[in-house]
mmCIF file of C-alpha atoms and ligand atoms in Angstrom:
data_model
loop_
_atom_site.group_PDB
_atom_site.id
_atom_site.type_symbol
_atom_site.label_atom_id
_atom_site.label_comp_id
_atom_site.label_asym_id
_atom_site.label_seq_id
_atom_site.Cartn_x
_atom_site.Cartn_y
_atom_site.Cartn_z
ATOM 1 C CA UNK A 1 0.215 0.120 -0.062
ATOM 2 C CA UNK A 2 1.402 3.299 -0.967
ATOM 3 C CA UNK A 3 2.159 5.983 1.768
ATOM 4 C CA UNK A 4 -0.670 7.765 0.368
ATOM 5 C CA UNK A 5 -3.409 5.051 0.477
ATOM 6 C CA UNK A 6 -2.507 4.090 3.787
ATOM 7 C CA UNK A 7 -2.704 7.607 4.929
ATOM 8 C CA UNK A 8 -6.512 7.940 3.852
ATOM 9 C CA UNK A 9 -7.271 4.223 5.311
ATOM 10 C CA UNK A 10 -5.940 5.261 8.718
ATOM 11 C CA UNK A 11 -9.097 6.223 11.150
ATOM 12 C CA UNK A 12 -8.179 9.592 11.972
ATOM 13 C CA UNK A 13 -9.143 12.185 14.515
ATOM 14 C CA UNK A 14 -9.638 16.003 13.490
ATOM 15 C CA UNK A 15 -9.579 18.242 15.848
ATOM 16 C CA UNK A 16 -8.724 21.494 15.024
ATOM 17 C CA UNK A 17 -11.041 22.357 11.988
ATOM 18 C CA UNK A 18 -12.925 25.720 11.503
ATOM 19 C CA UNK A 19 -16.039 25.257 9.390
ATOM 20 C CA UNK A 20 -15.822 28.218 7.069
ATOM 21 C CA UNK A 21 -11.723 27.489 6.241
ATOM 22 C CA UNK A 22 -12.681 24.117 5.506
ATOM 23 C CA UNK A 23 -15.069 24.863 2.424
ATOM 24 C CA UNK A 24 -13.585 23.178 -0.139
ATOM 25 C CA UNK A 25 -13.499 23.929 -4.019
ATOM 26 C CA UNK A 26 -16.865 21.731 -4.794
ATOM 27 C CA UNK A 27 -18.714 22.735 -1.664
ATOM 28 C CA UNK A 28 -17.790 26.639 -2.358
ATOM 29 C CA UNK A 29 -19.447 26.278 -6.143
ATOM 30 C CA UNK A 30 -22.114 23.649 -4.646
ATOM 31 C CA UNK A 31 -23.061 26.964 -1.985
ATOM 32 C CA UNK A 32 -22.391 29.801 -5.380
ATOM 33 C CA UNK A 33 -25.193 27.645 -7.353
ATOM 34 C CA UNK A 34 -27.606 27.545 -4.226
ATOM 35 C CA UNK A 35 -27.195 31.233 -3.851
ATOM 36 C CA UNK A 36 -28.069 32.160 -7.666
ATOM 37 C CA UNK A 37 -31.018 29.887 -7.415
ATOM 38 C CA UNK A 38 -31.943 31.102 -3.727
ATOM 39 C CA UNK A 39 -31.849 34.973 -5.882
ATOM 40 C CA UNK A 40 -28.926 36.269 -3.350
ATOM 41 C CA UNK A 41 -26.746 38.537 -5.480
ATOM 42 C CA UNK A 42 -23.540 37.068 -6.948
ATOM 43 C CA UNK A 43 -20.787 39.457 -5.394
ATOM 44 C CA UNK A 44 -18.154 36.384 -5.135
ATOM 45 C CA UNK A 45 -16.516 36.646 -8.378
ATOM 46 C CA UNK A 46 -13.468 34.764 -8.397
ATOM 47 C CA UNK A 47 -14.053 34.165 -5.157
ATOM 48 C CA UNK A 48 -12.332 30.517 -5.272
ATOM 49 C CA UNK A 49 -8.790 32.006 -6.382
ATOM 50 C CA UNK A 50 -9.053 34.451 -3.303
ATOM 51 C CA UNK A 51 -9.849 32.074 -0.967
ATOM 52 C CA UNK A 52 -7.495 29.442 -1.608
ATOM 53 C CA UNK A 53 -4.116 30.514 -0.709
ATOM 54 C CA UNK A 54 -2.586 27.400 -0.577
ATOM 55 C CA UNK A 55 -0.473 26.903 -3.615
ATOM 56 C CA UNK A 56 1.521 29.294 -5.167
ATOM 57 C CA UNK A 57 1.616 33.003 -4.518
ATOM 58 C CA UNK A 58 1.319 32.128 -0.729
ATOM 59 C CA UNK A 59 0.254 34.738 1.613
ATOM 60 C CA UNK A 60 1.281 36.143 5.246
ATOM 61 C CA UNK A 61 -0.991 35.108 7.902
ATOM 62 C CA UNK A 62 -2.344 38.632 8.326
ATOM 63 C CA UNK A 63 -3.438 38.261 4.748
ATOM 64 C CA UNK A 64 -5.373 35.111 5.813
ATOM 65 C CA UNK A 65 -7.974 36.624 7.684
ATOM 66 C CA UNK A 66 -9.372 38.279 4.994
ATOM 67 C CA UNK A 67 -10.239 35.609 3.061
ATOM 68 C CA UNK A 68 -12.609 34.022 5.632
ATOM 69 C CA UNK A 69 -15.181 36.881 4.543
ATOM 70 C CA UNK A 70 -15.647 35.528 1.278
ATOM 71 C CA UNK A 71 -17.087 31.786 3.003
ATOM 72 C CA UNK A 72 -18.826 33.970 5.097
ATOM 73 C CA UNK A 73 -20.860 35.311 2.121
ATOM 74 C CA UNK A 74 -21.430 31.866 1.183
ATOM 75 C CA UNK A 75 -22.383 30.823 4.607
ATOM 76 C CA UNK A 76 -25.346 33.487 5.476
ATOM 77 C CA UNK A 77 -28.318 32.048 5.219
ATOM 78 C CA UNK A 78 -29.361 28.824 7.564
ATOM 79 C CA UNK A 79 -30.031 26.713 4.356
ATOM 80 C CA UNK A 80 -26.617 27.781 3.169
ATOM 81 C CA UNK A 81 -25.073 26.944 6.669
ATOM 82 C CA UNK A 82 -26.442 23.633 7.042
ATOM 83 C CA UNK A 83 -25.577 23.094 3.378
ATOM 84 C CA UNK A 84 -21.633 23.699 3.982
ATOM 85 C CA UNK A 85 -21.508 21.970 7.409
ATOM 86 C CA UNK A 86 -23.180 18.827 5.602
ATOM 87 C CA UNK A 87 -20.812 18.949 2.544
ATOM 88 C CA UNK A 88 -17.960 19.486 5.065
ATOM 89 C CA UNK A 89 -18.826 16.683 7.416
ATOM 90 C CA UNK A 90 -19.072 14.276 4.810
ATOM 91 C CA UNK A 91 -15.475 15.326 3.075
ATOM 92 C CA UNK A 92 -13.885 14.843 6.434
ATOM 93 C CA UNK A 93 -15.586 11.528 6.579
ATOM 94 C CA UNK A 94 -14.711 10.370 2.837
ATOM 95 C CA UNK A 95 -11.046 11.567 3.468
ATOM 96 C CA UNK A 96 -10.940 8.643 6.583
ATOM 97 C CA UNK A 97 -11.670 10.936 9.781
ATOM 98 C CA UNK A 98 -13.564 9.080 12.616
ATOM 99 C CA UNK A 99 -14.471 11.663 15.045
ATOM 100 C CA UNK A 100 -14.256 15.471 14.222
ATOM 101 C CA UNK A 101 -14.327 18.185 16.042
ATOM 102 C CA UNK A 102 -15.360 21.109 14.146
ATOM 103 C CA UNK A 103 -15.692 24.634 15.660
ATOM 104 C CA UNK A 104 -17.252 27.714 14.296
ATOM 105 C CA UNK A 105 -17.733 31.416 15.204
ATOM 106 C CA UNK A 106 -21.680 32.169 15.810
ATOM 107 C CA UNK A 107 -22.247 35.436 13.659
ATOM 108 C CA UNK A 108 -25.315 37.784 12.818
ATOM 109 C CA UNK A 109 -26.015 37.909 9.707
ATOM 110 C CA UNK A 110 -29.008 39.770 7.635
ATOM 111 C CA UNK A 111 -31.111 36.369 7.499
ATOM 112 C CA UNK A 112 -29.502 34.609 11.240
ATOM 113 C CA UNK A 113 -29.315 35.814 14.531
ATOM 114 C CA UNK A 114 -25.755 34.172 16.352
ATOM 115 C CA UNK A 115 -28.462 31.596 18.482
ATOM 116 C CA UNK A 116 -29.602 30.691 15.106
ATOM 117 C CA UNK A 117 -26.573 29.993 13.629
ATOM 118 C CA UNK A 118 -25.027 28.077 16.439
ATOM 119 C CA UNK A 119 -28.577 26.021 16.441
ATOM 120 C CA UNK A 120 -28.216 25.163 12.643
ATOM 121 C CA UNK A 121 -24.560 23.862 12.899
ATOM 122 C CA UNK A 122 -25.765 21.820 16.023
ATOM 123 C CA UNK A 123 -28.760 20.012 14.615
ATOM 124 C CA UNK A 124 -27.108 19.574 11.029
ATOM 125 C CA UNK A 125 -24.122 17.770 13.426
ATOM 126 C CA UNK A 126 -27.029 15.851 15.034
ATOM 127 C CA UNK A 127 -29.110 14.618 11.880
ATOM 128 C CA UNK A 128 -25.430 14.032 10.745
ATOM 129 C CA UNK A 129 -25.497 11.009 12.806
ATOM 130 C CA UNK A 130 -28.024 9.293 11.110
ATOM 131 C CA UNK A 131 -26.145 9.038 7.644
ATOM 132 C CA UNK A 132 -22.343 9.169 8.676
ATOM 133 C CA UNK A 133 -20.282 6.760 10.780
ATOM 134 C CA UNK A 134 -18.181 9.440 11.455
ATOM 135 C CA UNK A 135 -18.739 10.908 14.847
ATOM 136 C CA UNK A 136 -18.750 15.368 15.093
ATOM 137 C CA UNK A 137 -18.897 17.428 18.065
ATOM 138 C CA UNK A 138 -18.655 21.339 18.086
ATOM 139 C CA UNK A 139 -16.331 23.701 19.663
ATOM 140 C CA UNK A 140 -18.091 27.204 19.605
ATOM 141 C CA UNK A 141 -15.507 29.394 18.588
ATOM 142 C CA UNK A 142 -14.882 33.369 20.163
ATOM 143 C CA UNK A 143 -12.795 35.576 17.204
ATOM 144 C CA UNK A 144 -10.529 37.998 19.005
ATOM 145 C CA UNK A 145 -12.005 40.972 16.992
ATOM 146 C CA UNK A 146 -15.122 39.970 18.528
ATOM 147 C CA UNK A 147 -16.115 43.250 21.057
ATOM 148 C CA UNK A 148 -16.001 42.372 24.660
ATOM 149 C CA UNK A 149 -19.766 42.700 24.975
ATOM 150 C CA UNK A 150 -20.382 40.146 22.539
ATOM 151 C CA UNK A 151 -17.769 37.938 23.698
ATOM 152 C CA UNK A 152 -20.018 37.449 26.973
ATOM 153 C CA UNK A 153 -22.961 37.148 24.683
ATOM 154 C CA UNK A 154 -21.121 34.091 22.611
ATOM 155 C CA UNK A 155 -19.483 32.655 26.105
ATOM 156 C CA UNK A 156 -23.228 32.444 27.224
ATOM 157 C CA UNK A 157 -24.828 31.081 24.215
ATOM 158 C CA UNK A 158 -22.133 28.342 24.135
ATOM 159 C CA UNK A 159 -23.097 27.471 27.420
ATOM 160 C CA UNK A 160 -26.486 27.631 27.052
ATOM 161 C CA UNK A 161 -25.924 25.607 23.997
ATOM 162 C CA UNK A 162 -23.846 23.200 26.108
ATOM 163 C CA UNK A 163 -26.806 22.597 28.396
ATOM 164 C CA UNK A 164 -29.556 21.835 25.722
ATOM 165 C CA UNK A 165 -27.234 19.916 23.712
ATOM 166 C CA UNK A 166 -24.610 18.152 25.878
ATOM 167 C CA UNK A 167 -24.211 15.092 22.901
ATOM 168 C CA UNK A 168 -23.394 17.959 20.430
ATOM 169 C CA UNK A 169 -21.442 20.646 22.214
ATOM 170 C CA UNK A 170 -17.965 20.003 23.473
ATOM 171 C CA UNK A 171 -15.668 22.999 23.720
ATOM 172 C CA UNK A 172 -15.225 26.694 23.734
ATOM 173 C CA UNK A 173 -12.129 28.245 21.904
ATOM 174 C CA UNK A 174 -10.357 31.602 21.049
ATOM 175 C CA UNK A 175 -9.463 32.526 17.464
ATOM 176 C CA UNK A 176 -8.800 34.599 14.781
ATOM 177 C CA UNK A 177 -6.016 37.541 14.034
ATOM 178 C CA UNK A 178 -3.407 36.739 16.822
ATOM 179 C CA UNK A 179 -2.594 40.394 16.426
ATOM 180 C CA UNK A 180 -5.746 41.812 17.380
ATOM 181 C CA UNK A 181 -7.420 41.622 21.187
ATOM 182 C CA UNK A 182 -5.628 40.732 24.182
ATOM 183 C CA UNK A 183 -5.782 37.379 26.027
ATOM 184 C CA UNK A 184 -6.564 38.483 29.288
ATOM 185 C CA UNK A 185 -9.725 40.594 28.600
ATOM 186 C CA UNK A 186 -10.996 36.648 27.692
ATOM 187 C CA UNK A 187 -10.179 35.014 30.909
ATOM 188 C CA UNK A 188 -13.606 35.901 32.611
ATOM 189 C CA UNK A 189 -15.660 34.348 29.756
ATOM 190 C CA UNK A 190 -13.924 31.576 29.614
ATOM 191 C CA UNK A 191 -13.339 30.595 33.244
ATOM 192 C CA UNK A 192 -17.375 30.564 33.521
ATOM 193 C CA UNK A 193 -17.687 28.393 30.293
ATOM 194 C CA UNK A 194 -15.366 25.878 32.191
ATOM 195 C CA UNK A 195 -16.793 26.129 35.308
ATOM 196 C CA UNK A 196 -20.342 24.981 33.157
ATOM 197 C CA UNK A 197 -18.275 22.095 31.940
ATOM 198 C CA UNK A 198 -16.984 22.967 28.389
ATOM 199 C CA UNK A 199 -13.330 22.171 27.378
ATOM 200 C CA UNK A 200 -11.488 25.074 26.443
ATOM 201 C CA UNK A 201 -8.860 25.506 23.424
ATOM 202 C CA UNK A 202 -6.841 28.555 22.554
ATOM 203 C CA UNK A 203 -5.155 29.735 19.521
ATOM 204 C CA UNK A 204 -1.377 30.063 21.285
ATOM 205 C CA UNK A 205 1.948 31.678 20.004
ATOM 206 C CA UNK A 206 0.639 31.564 16.040
ATOM 207 C CA UNK A 207 2.807 35.040 16.700
ATOM 208 C CA UNK A 208 5.750 36.277 18.704
ATOM 209 C CA UNK A 209 3.875 37.539 21.727
ATOM 210 C CA UNK A 210 5.952 35.422 24.682
ATOM 211 C CA UNK A 211 3.922 37.575 27.564
ATOM 212 C CA UNK A 212 0.661 36.505 25.924
ATOM 213 C CA UNK A 213 1.688 32.928 25.446
ATOM 214 C CA UNK A 214 2.750 33.018 29.250
ATOM 215 C CA UNK A 215 -0.463 33.855 30.156
ATOM 216 C CA UNK A 216 -2.548 31.267 28.320
ATOM 217 C CA UNK A 217 -0.527 28.391 29.246
ATOM 218 C CA UNK A 218 -0.752 29.739 32.773
ATOM 219 C CA UNK A 219 -4.673 29.484 32.500
ATOM 220 C CA UNK A 220 -4.007 25.961 31.552
ATOM 221 C CA UNK A 221 -6.047 25.006 28.517
ATOM 222 C CA UNK A 222 -7.219 22.015 27.583
ATOM 223 C CA UNK A 223 -5.741 21.482 24.128
ATOM 224 C CA UNK A 224 -3.833 24.640 22.449
ATOM 225 C CA UNK A 225 -3.918 25.214 18.335
ATOM 226 C CA UNK A 226 -0.490 26.105 16.699
ATOM 227 C CA UNK A 227 2.185 26.480 19.515
ATOM 228 C CA UNK A 228 4.064 28.227 17.049
ATOM 229 C CA UNK A 229 6.392 31.156 18.696
ATOM 230 C CA UNK A 230 6.863 28.932 21.895
ATOM 231 C CA UNK A 231 10.432 27.531 21.158
ATOM 232 C CA UNK A 232 12.899 29.832 21.206
ATOM 233 C CA UNK A 233 14.041 29.106 18.279
ATOM 234 C CA UNK A 234 10.855 30.596 16.841
ATOM 235 C CA UNK A 235 10.121 34.103 19.010
ATOM 236 C CA UNK A 236 9.156 32.138 22.252
ATOM 237 C CA UNK A 237 11.553 32.483 24.823
ATOM 238 C CA UNK A 238 13.201 29.653 27.553
ATOM 239 C CA UNK A 239 10.436 30.512 30.014
ATOM 240 C CA UNK A 240 7.792 30.230 27.369
ATOM 241 C CA UNK A 241 9.020 26.635 26.212
ATOM 242 C CA UNK A 242 10.008 25.387 29.706
ATOM 243 C CA UNK A 243 6.557 25.964 30.749
ATOM 244 C CA UNK A 244 4.796 24.041 27.870
ATOM 245 C CA UNK A 245 7.419 21.034 28.549
ATOM 246 C CA UNK A 246 6.349 21.194 32.091
ATOM 247 C CA UNK A 247 2.495 21.522 31.275
ATOM 248 C CA UNK A 248 2.736 19.278 28.677
ATOM 249 C CA UNK A 249 -0.536 20.944 27.275
ATOM 250 C CA UNK A 250 -1.949 18.692 23.661
ATOM 251 C CA UNK A 251 -0.929 21.006 20.724
ATOM 252 C CA UNK A 252 -3.026 20.652 17.780
ATOM 253 C CA UNK A 253 -0.306 21.131 14.918
ATOM 254 C CA UNK A 254 -1.399 22.106 11.512
ATOM 255 C CA UNK A 255 1.837 21.562 9.588
ATOM 256 C CA UNK A 256 0.321 23.114 5.886
ATOM 257 C CA UNK A 257 -1.348 26.151 7.726
ATOM 258 C CA UNK A 258 2.072 26.977 9.599
ATOM 259 C CA UNK A 259 3.813 26.874 5.929
ATOM 260 C CA UNK A 260 1.595 28.478 3.765
ATOM 261 C CA UNK A 261 0.720 31.636 6.559
ATOM 262 C CA UNK A 262 4.795 31.664 6.842
ATOM 263 C CA UNK A 263 4.903 31.089 10.889
ATOM 264 C CA UNK A 264 6.834 28.428 10.212
ATOM 265 C CA UNK A 265 9.749 28.495 7.250
ATOM 266 C CA UNK A 266 9.465 25.596 5.750
ATOM 267 C CA UNK A 267 8.023 21.953 6.879
ATOM 268 C CA UNK A 268 11.745 20.958 7.856
ATOM 269 C CA UNK A 269 11.967 23.394 10.490
ATOM 270 C CA UNK A 270 8.434 22.736 11.581
ATOM 271 C CA UNK A 271 7.993 22.669 15.436
ATOM 272 C CA UNK A 272 6.429 19.177 15.689
ATOM 273 C CA UNK A 273 10.120 18.034 16.440
ATOM 274 C CA UNK A 274 10.745 19.806 18.854
ATOM 275 C CA UNK A 275 7.366 19.031 20.454
ATOM 276 C CA UNK A 276 7.471 15.452 20.392
ATOM 277 C CA UNK A 277 11.302 15.061 21.116
ATOM 278 C CA UNK A 278 10.165 16.757 24.575
ATOM 279 C CA UNK A 279 7.210 14.223 24.977
ATOM 280 C CA UNK A 280 4.398 17.341 24.433
ATOM 281 C CA UNK A 281 1.465 15.263 22.998
ATOM 282 C CA UNK A 282 0.543 16.750 19.418
ATOM 283 C CA UNK A 283 -2.029 15.926 17.184
ATOM 284 C CA UNK A 284 -2.147 16.625 13.392
ATOM 285 C CA UNK A 285 -4.960 18.674 12.165
ATOM 286 C CA UNK A 286 -6.048 20.744 8.902
ATOM 287 C CA UNK A 287 -7.060 24.031 10.585
ATOM 288 C CA UNK A 288 -8.461 25.242 7.245
ATOM 289 C CA UNK A 289 -8.128 22.579 4.937
ATOM 290 C CA UNK A 290 -10.308 24.414 2.057
ATOM 291 C CA UNK A 291 -7.934 27.529 2.258
ATOM 292 C CA UNK A 292 -5.103 25.598 2.346
ATOM 293 C CA UNK A 293 -5.963 23.038 -0.011
ATOM 294 C CA UNK A 294 -5.143 20.333 2.283
ATOM 295 C CA UNK A 295 -6.630 17.258 3.671
ATOM 296 C CA UNK A 296 -6.457 15.275 7.152
ATOM 297 C CA UNK A 297 -5.009 12.305 5.555
ATOM 298 C CA UNK A 298 -2.293 14.797 3.106
ATOM 299 C CA UNK A 299 -1.185 16.110 6.386
ATOM 300 C CA UNK A 300 -0.351 12.634 8.215
ATOM 301 C CA UNK A 301 1.238 11.985 4.443
ATOM 302 C CA UNK A 302 3.316 15.425 4.784
ATOM 303 C CA UNK A 303 4.206 14.800 8.538
ATOM 304 C CA UNK A 304 5.726 10.984 7.924
ATOM 305 C CA UNK A 305 7.747 12.153 4.708
ATOM 306 C CA UNK A 306 9.243 15.299 6.637
ATOM 307 C CA UNK A 307 10.149 13.813 9.877
ATOM 308 C CA UNK A 308 10.575 10.126 8.609
ATOM 309 C CA UNK A 309 7.944 8.474 10.372
ATOM 310 C CA UNK A 310 6.810 4.980 9.702
ATOM 311 C CA UNK A 311 3.414 3.801 9.509
ATOM 312 C CA UNK A 312 3.251 2.360 12.655
ATOM 313 C CA UNK A 313 4.317 5.671 13.962
ATOM 314 C CA UNK A 314 1.733 7.777 12.742
ATOM 315 C CA UNK A 315 -1.014 4.958 13.843
ATOM 316 C CA UNK A 316 0.070 5.728 17.480
ATOM 317 C CA UNK A 317 -0.087 9.470 16.241
ATOM 318 C CA UNK A 318 -3.905 8.603 15.635
ATOM 319 C CA UNK A 319 -4.182 6.370 18.700
ATOM 320 C CA UNK A 320 -2.521 8.884 20.951
ATOM 321 C CA UNK A 321 -5.427 12.008 19.582
ATOM 322 C CA UNK A 322 -8.041 9.780 21.163
ATOM 323 C CA UNK A 323 -6.752 10.579 24.775
ATOM 324 C CA UNK A 324 -6.882 14.568 23.998
ATOM 325 C CA UNK A 325 -10.889 14.361 22.342
ATOM 326 C CA UNK A 326 -13.325 16.675 24.453
ATOM 327 C CA UNK A 327 -16.243 14.200 24.213
ATOM 328 C CA UNK A 328 -15.164 11.827 27.178
ATOM 329 C CA UNK A 329 -17.828 9.634 26.523
ATOM 330 C CA UNK A 330 -16.425 8.420 22.913
ATOM 331 C CA UNK A 331 -12.927 8.318 24.419
ATOM 332 C CA UNK A 332 -12.962 4.299 24.128
ATOM 333 C CA UNK A 333 -14.978 3.659 21.452
ATOM 334 C CA UNK A 334 -12.622 5.450 19.597
ATOM 335 C CA UNK A 335 -9.269 3.913 21.466
ATOM 336 C CA UNK A 336 -10.403 0.416 20.536
ATOM 337 C CA UNK A 337 -11.053 1.355 16.544
ATOM 338 C CA UNK A 338 -7.733 2.397 16.362
ATOM 339 C CA UNK A 339 -6.344 -0.349 18.130
ATOM 340 C CA UNK A 340 -8.617 -2.839 16.182
ATOM 341 C CA UNK A 341 -6.587 -1.033 12.973
ATOM 342 C CA UNK A 342 -3.146 -1.269 14.298
ATOM 343 C CA UNK A 343 -3.629 -5.103 15.173
ATOM 344 C CA UNK A 344 -5.603 -5.466 12.048
ATOM 345 C CA UNK A 345 -2.500 -4.331 10.207
ATOM 346 C CA UNK A 346 0.260 -5.567 12.385
ATOM 347 C CA UNK A 347 1.120 -1.640 12.570
HETATM 348 C C1 LIG B 1 -4.893 30.339 9.434
HETATM 349 N N1 LIG B 1 -4.952 30.472 11.343
HETATM 350 C C2 LIG B 1 -5.801 31.051 12.091
HETATM 351 N N2 LIG B 1 -5.835 31.546 13.305
HETATM 352 C C3 LIG B 1 -6.175 31.959 13.806
HETATM 353 N N3 LIG B 1 -7.994 31.783 13.340
HETATM 354 C C4 LIG B 1 -8.316 31.157 12.247
HETATM 355 C C5 LIG B 1 -7.386 30.525 11.668
HETATM 356 N N4 LIG B 1 -7.593 29.807 10.564
HETATM 357 C C6 LIG B 1 -8.921 30.301 10.491
HETATM 358 N N5 LIG B 1 -9.355 30.785 12.119
HETATM 359 C C7 LIG B 1 -10.358 31.251 12.281
HETATM 360 O O1 LIG B 1 -11.899 30.505 11.634
HETATM 361 C C8 LIG B 1 -12.726 31.663 10.942
HETATM 362 C C9 LIG B 1 -13.108 31.122 10.225
HETATM 363 O O2 LIG B 1 -14.299 29.939 10.444
HETATM 364 P P1 LIG B 1 -15.667 30.008 11.161
HETATM 365 O O3 LIG B 1 -15.844 31.384 10.617
HETATM 366 O O4 LIG B 1 -15.250 30.031 12.670
HETATM 367 O O5 LIG B 1 -16.191 29.076 10.803
HETATM 368 C C10 LIG B 1 -11.891 32.885 10.700
HETATM 369 O O6 LIG B 1 -12.697 33.939 10.747
HETATM 370 C C11 LIG B 1 -10.908 32.979 12.073
HETATM 371 O O7 LIG B 1 -11.598 33.718 12.977
HETATM 372 ZN ZN1 LIG B 2 -7.370 27.985 13.571
#
């Protein structure tokens, strides 16, 4: 079996995927057709080339945040959002994903409130269990450019949804342009969410900001995203790195995202190797598979090729990821699934 085929066949766990960044070319075309059908003016000509920054002309992280508005124009009605969620779930399953924690930022549109936005995604995930074998859960995102008052509103919404749909909503996370906002201001909201039972993930160290990295690590999130600028070689300090090594907070590693946004110079020098050498748990994830034209199986393959990992090691990465999922009730099922695969293939 080729490495490519192995990576697709391996049952994988995706823990860091933003809904609107995950829309594939096919999904966007489908949504575009749907928008024309329902008479929404099509302002997204050439939308796709703009959206996908994966190949050729790579841009910086700062440019990346502008492209999400393209996806947002295509998911601004409940019907389109449902379609986008359904198609994206199906794509993750088709790529061999057996468990997905999808994340998205509730937003008001001319056709939806934040509450109806999040209800739509939740109900679509709930219904997906009828036709998908992949298990999906939801993490509610807070965007760093959200005003303080709305941060409170989104947190309360997340807590409410967690109470009403404990079978779907599992966590809360902070993402968005890391140069905007200040982590300290989100702490009261995150503490409230954590006290209510939600797990917390933070985009941490996507840009160089050692004080914020320390504040985030001291909050002891259940997982962090990226963790790029924590090692001194990438703009962290001895203190930030020592702290992460002490706490061993699992890191959602997004190789292609980091390389394409130039947060990391190239795959070879990615901090994946520093994390694994220091026995910090890593989970291979996609971040925005649409924007970066990637897939979870492709991220596993790139990881294997770059760091010379055997198929047995790859399978163990997928197995370890089960330990860090937010849905405690699913862990054993997933673990057994991965162990079965490992035994069946004598890995
Ligand atoms: C590339 N690295 C990244 N760093 C930080 N935040 C990111 C991100 N990629 C995506 N997002 C966050 O996800 C939103 C889009 O999905 P949703 O509308 O929530 O489904 C973006 O607006 C941004 O807030
Ligand atoms: Zn992200």
